[in-house]
PDB file of C-alpha atoms in Angstrom:
ATOM      1  CA  MET A 187       3.721  -5.094  17.045  1.00  0.00           C
ATOM      2  CA  ALA A 188       2.797  -8.721  14.657  1.00  0.00           C
ATOM      3  CA  PRO A 189       5.210 -10.743  13.371  1.00  0.00           C
ATOM      4  CA  VAL A 190       6.946  -9.103   9.920  1.00  0.00           C
ATOM      5  CA  THR A 191       6.536 -12.463   8.521  1.00  0.00           C
ATOM      6  CA  MET A 192       2.993 -11.872   7.986  1.00  0.00           C
ATOM      7  CA  PRO A 193       1.797  -8.116   5.963  1.00  0.00           C
ATOM      8  CA  PRO A 194       0.189  -5.626   8.117  1.00  0.00           C
ATOM      9  CA  VAL A 195      -3.863  -6.598   6.224  1.00  0.00           C
ATOM     10  CA  GLU A 196      -5.823  -5.315   8.898  1.00  0.00           C
ATOM     11  CA  GLU A 197      -3.749  -2.712   9.818  1.00  0.00           C
ATOM     12  CA  ALA A 198      -4.673  -1.621   5.961  1.00  0.00           C
ATOM     13  CA  ARG A 199      -7.629  -2.199   6.750  1.00  0.00           C
ATOM     14  CA  SER A 200      -7.900  -0.177  10.248  1.00  0.00           C
ATOM     15  CA  ILE A 201      -6.109   3.374   8.644  1.00  0.00           C
ATOM     16  CA  PHE A 202      -8.265   3.871   5.134  1.00  0.00           C
ATOM     17  CA  ARG A 203     -11.239   2.661   7.669  1.00  0.00           C
ATOM     18  CA  SER A 204     -10.229   6.191   9.447  1.00  0.00           C
ATOM     19  CA  LEU A 205      -9.638   7.607   6.579  1.00  0.00           C
ATOM     20  CA  GLY A 206     -13.723   7.005   5.674  1.00  0.00           C
ATOM     21  CA  TYR A 207     -13.190   4.722   3.120  1.00  0.00           C
ATOM     22  CA  SER A 208     -14.846   1.349   2.897  1.00  0.00           C
ATOM     23  CA  VAL A 209     -13.108  -1.440   2.843  1.00  0.00           C
ATOM     24  CA  SER A 210     -13.273  -4.631   0.928  1.00  0.00           C
ATOM     25  CA  GLY A 211     -11.746  -7.559  -0.185  1.00  0.00           C
ATOM     26  CA  ASN A 212      -9.530 -10.619   1.527  1.00  0.00           C
ATOM     27  CA  GLY A 213      -5.851 -11.264   1.622  1.00  0.00           C
ATOM     28  CA  SER A 214      -3.766  -8.844   1.263  1.00  0.00           C
ATOM     29  CA  GLU A 215      -5.449  -7.272  -1.412  1.00  0.00           C
ATOM     30  CA  LEU A 216      -8.275  -4.748  -0.568  1.00  0.00           C
ATOM     31  CA  ARG A 217     -10.003  -2.308  -2.241  1.00  0.00           C
ATOM     32  CA  ALA A 218     -10.731   1.294  -0.557  1.00  0.00           C
ATOM     33  CA  GLU A 219     -13.406   2.975  -1.714  1.00  0.00           C
ATOM     34  CA  ARG A 220     -14.821   6.991  -0.666  1.00  0.00           C
ATOM     35  CA  LYS A 221     -16.774   9.159  -3.017  1.00  0.00           C
ATOM     36  CA  TRP A 222     -15.856   8.675  -6.286  1.00  0.00           C
ATOM     37  CA  ARG A 223     -11.892   7.373  -5.685  1.00  0.00           C
ATOM     38  CA  THR A 224     -11.346   3.874  -5.356  1.00  0.00           C
ATOM     39  CA  VAL A 225      -8.133   2.663  -4.139  1.00  0.00           C
ATOM     40  CA  HIS A 226      -6.543  -0.584  -4.684  1.00  0.00           C
ATOM     41  CA  VAL A 227      -4.781  -1.243  -1.195  1.00  0.00           C
ATOM     42  CA  THR A 228      -1.101  -4.260  -0.960  1.00  0.00           C
ATOM     43  CA  ALA A 229      -0.178  -4.939   2.687  1.00  0.00           C
ATOM     44  CA  LEU A 230       3.492  -6.682   1.952  1.00  0.00           C
ATOM     45  CA  ASP A 231       5.031  -8.745   4.499  1.00  0.00           C
ATOM     46  CA  ALA A 232       9.134  -8.125   4.776  1.00  0.00           C
ATOM     47  CA  ASP A 233       9.802 -10.503   1.835  1.00  0.00           C
ATOM     48  CA  GLU A 234       7.521  -9.100  -0.208  1.00  0.00           C
ATOM     49  CA  ALA A 235       8.831  -5.076   0.414  1.00  0.00           C
ATOM     50  CA  THR A 236      12.505  -6.172  -0.030  1.00  0.00           C
ATOM     51  CA  ALA A 237      12.780  -9.352  -2.209  1.00  0.00           C
ATOM     52  CA  ASN A 238      10.362  -9.948  -4.207  1.00  0.00           C
ATOM     53  CA  PRO A 239       9.653  -7.888  -7.403  1.00  0.00           C
ATOM     54  CA  VAL A 240       6.530  -5.554  -6.925  1.00  0.00           C
ATOM     55  CA  ARG A 241       4.731  -5.912 -10.557  1.00  0.00           C
ATOM     56  CA  PRO A 242       4.164  -3.045 -12.734  1.00  0.00           C
ATOM     57  CA  ASP A 243       0.613  -3.549 -12.820  1.00  0.00           C
ATOM     58  CA  GLY A 244      -0.124  -3.928  -9.822  1.00  0.00           C
ATOM     59  CA  GLY A 245      -1.000  -7.642 -10.164  1.00  0.00           C
ATOM     60  CA  SER A 246      -4.179  -6.676 -10.834  1.00  0.00           C
ATOM     61  CA  THR A 247      -6.671  -6.586 -13.935  1.00  0.00           C
ATOM     62  CA  ASP A 248      -9.127  -3.961 -12.833  1.00  0.00           C
ATOM     63  CA  ASP A 249      -8.193   0.070 -13.824  1.00  0.00           C
ATOM     64  CA  LEU A 250      -4.807   1.129 -11.759  1.00  0.00           C
ATOM     65  CA  GLY A 251      -5.295   4.592 -11.298  1.00  0.00           C
ATOM     66  CA  LEU A 252      -3.975   4.658  -7.137  1.00  0.00           C
ATOM     67  CA  ARG A 253      -2.148   2.460  -5.541  1.00  0.00           C
ATOM     68  CA  CYS A 254      -1.154   1.918  -1.931  1.00  0.00           C
ATOM     69  CA  PHE A 255       1.493  -0.599  -0.654  1.00  0.00           C
ATOM     70  CA  VAL A 256       1.403  -1.072   2.942  1.00  0.00           C
ATOM     71  CA  THR A 257       4.150  -2.798   4.774  1.00  0.00           C
ATOM     72  CA  TRP A 258       6.181  -2.624   8.000  1.00  0.00           C
ATOM     73  CA  ARG A 259       7.615   0.961   9.086  1.00  0.00           C
ATOM     74  CA  GLY A 260      11.374  -0.374   8.378  1.00  0.00           C
ATOM     75  CA  TYR A 261      10.756  -2.499   5.416  1.00  0.00           C
ATOM     76  CA  THR A 262       9.686   0.845   3.302  1.00  0.00           C
ATOM     77  CA  GLY A 263      12.788   1.810   2.196  1.00  0.00           C
ATOM     78  CA  SER A 264      13.610  -1.098  -0.479  1.00  0.00           C
ATOM     79  CA  LEU A 265       9.415  -0.984  -1.133  1.00  0.00           C
ATOM     80  CA  THR A 266       9.827   2.604  -2.809  1.00  0.00           C
ATOM     81  CA  ASP A 267      13.099   2.446  -4.227  1.00  0.00           C
ATOM     82  CA  ARG A 268      12.021  -0.590  -6.717  1.00  0.00           C
ATOM     83  CA  LEU A 269       8.967   1.394  -7.229  1.00  0.00           C
ATOM     84  CA  ARG A 270      11.408   4.300  -8.025  1.00  0.00           C
ATOM     85  CA  ARG A 271      12.778   1.804 -10.426  1.00  0.00           C
ATOM     86  CA  LEU A 272       9.775   0.478 -11.581  1.00  0.00           C
ATOM     87  CA  ASP A 273       8.290   3.636 -12.926  1.00  0.00           C
ATOM     88  CA  PRO A 274       4.495   1.972 -12.925  1.00  0.00           C
ATOM     89  CA  PRO A 275       1.884   3.543 -14.569  1.00  0.00           C
ATOM     90  CA  TYR A 276      -0.487   4.315 -11.957  1.00  0.00           C
ATOM     91  CA  GLU A 277       0.358   6.892  -8.916  1.00  0.00           C
ATOM     92  CA  TRP A 278       0.613   4.906  -5.677  1.00  0.00           C
ATOM     93  CA  ALA A 279       2.026   5.522  -2.407  1.00  0.00           C
ATOM     94  CA  VAL A 280       3.423   4.071   0.609  1.00  0.00           C
ATOM     95  CA  ILE A 281       2.661   3.286   3.568  1.00  0.00           C
ATOM     96  CA  GLY A 282       4.378   2.943   6.473  1.00  0.00           C
ATOM     97  CA  VAL A 283       3.007   1.059   9.350  1.00  0.00           C
ATOM     98  CA  GLU A 284       3.854   0.063  13.118  1.00  0.00           C
ATOM     99  CA  ASP A 285       0.052  -0.735  13.981  1.00  0.00           C
ATOM    100  CA  ALA A 286      -2.958   0.543  13.006  1.00  0.00           C
ATOM    101  CA  ASP A 287      -2.290   3.917  15.282  1.00  0.00           C
ATOM    102  CA  ARG A 288       1.249   4.500  14.602  1.00  0.00           C
ATOM    103  CA  TYR A 289       1.470   4.497  10.951  1.00  0.00           C
ATOM    104  CA  GLU A 290       2.944   7.208   8.339  1.00  0.00           C
ATOM    105  CA  VAL A 291       3.299   7.979   4.760  1.00  0.00           C
ATOM    106  CA  VAL A 292       6.574   7.523   3.619  1.00  0.00           C
ATOM    107  CA  ASN A 293       6.667   8.393  -0.342  1.00  0.00           C
ATOM    108  CA  ARG A 294       4.240   8.321  -3.333  1.00  0.00           C
ATOM    109  CA  SER A 295       4.680   8.699  -6.507  1.00  0.00           C
ATOM    110  CA  GLU A 296       5.353  12.866  -7.765  1.00  0.00           C
ATOM    111  CA  THR A 297       2.177  11.898 -10.074  1.00  0.00           C
ATOM    112  CA  VAL A 298       0.211  12.098  -7.193  1.00  0.00           C
ATOM    113  CA  ALA A 299      -1.027  14.693  -5.112  1.00  0.00           C
TER     114      ALA A 299
END
């Protein structure tokens, strides 16, 4: 596993590519596209997942229909709790990763099917 002080960007890319999405973007903000669906993916390191506020708009001016936050597995609970309190205006999911091959969707907004 990479250090938790680095966001799991490459793991996020790998996960979405393995699900059949084309992934673009630089840094910790990615865009995953497949057919009609676009998912705005944000990779967060341990500090970002636990301490910094998650902006309700996701930090983007694009259409925010689907958002996915990817962080290290040990930090998903704090991030999920913050998102629930914020109740952002988009559908969201949180993925906790150990590496690109070991991850789980640990929670999602209740409006995501």
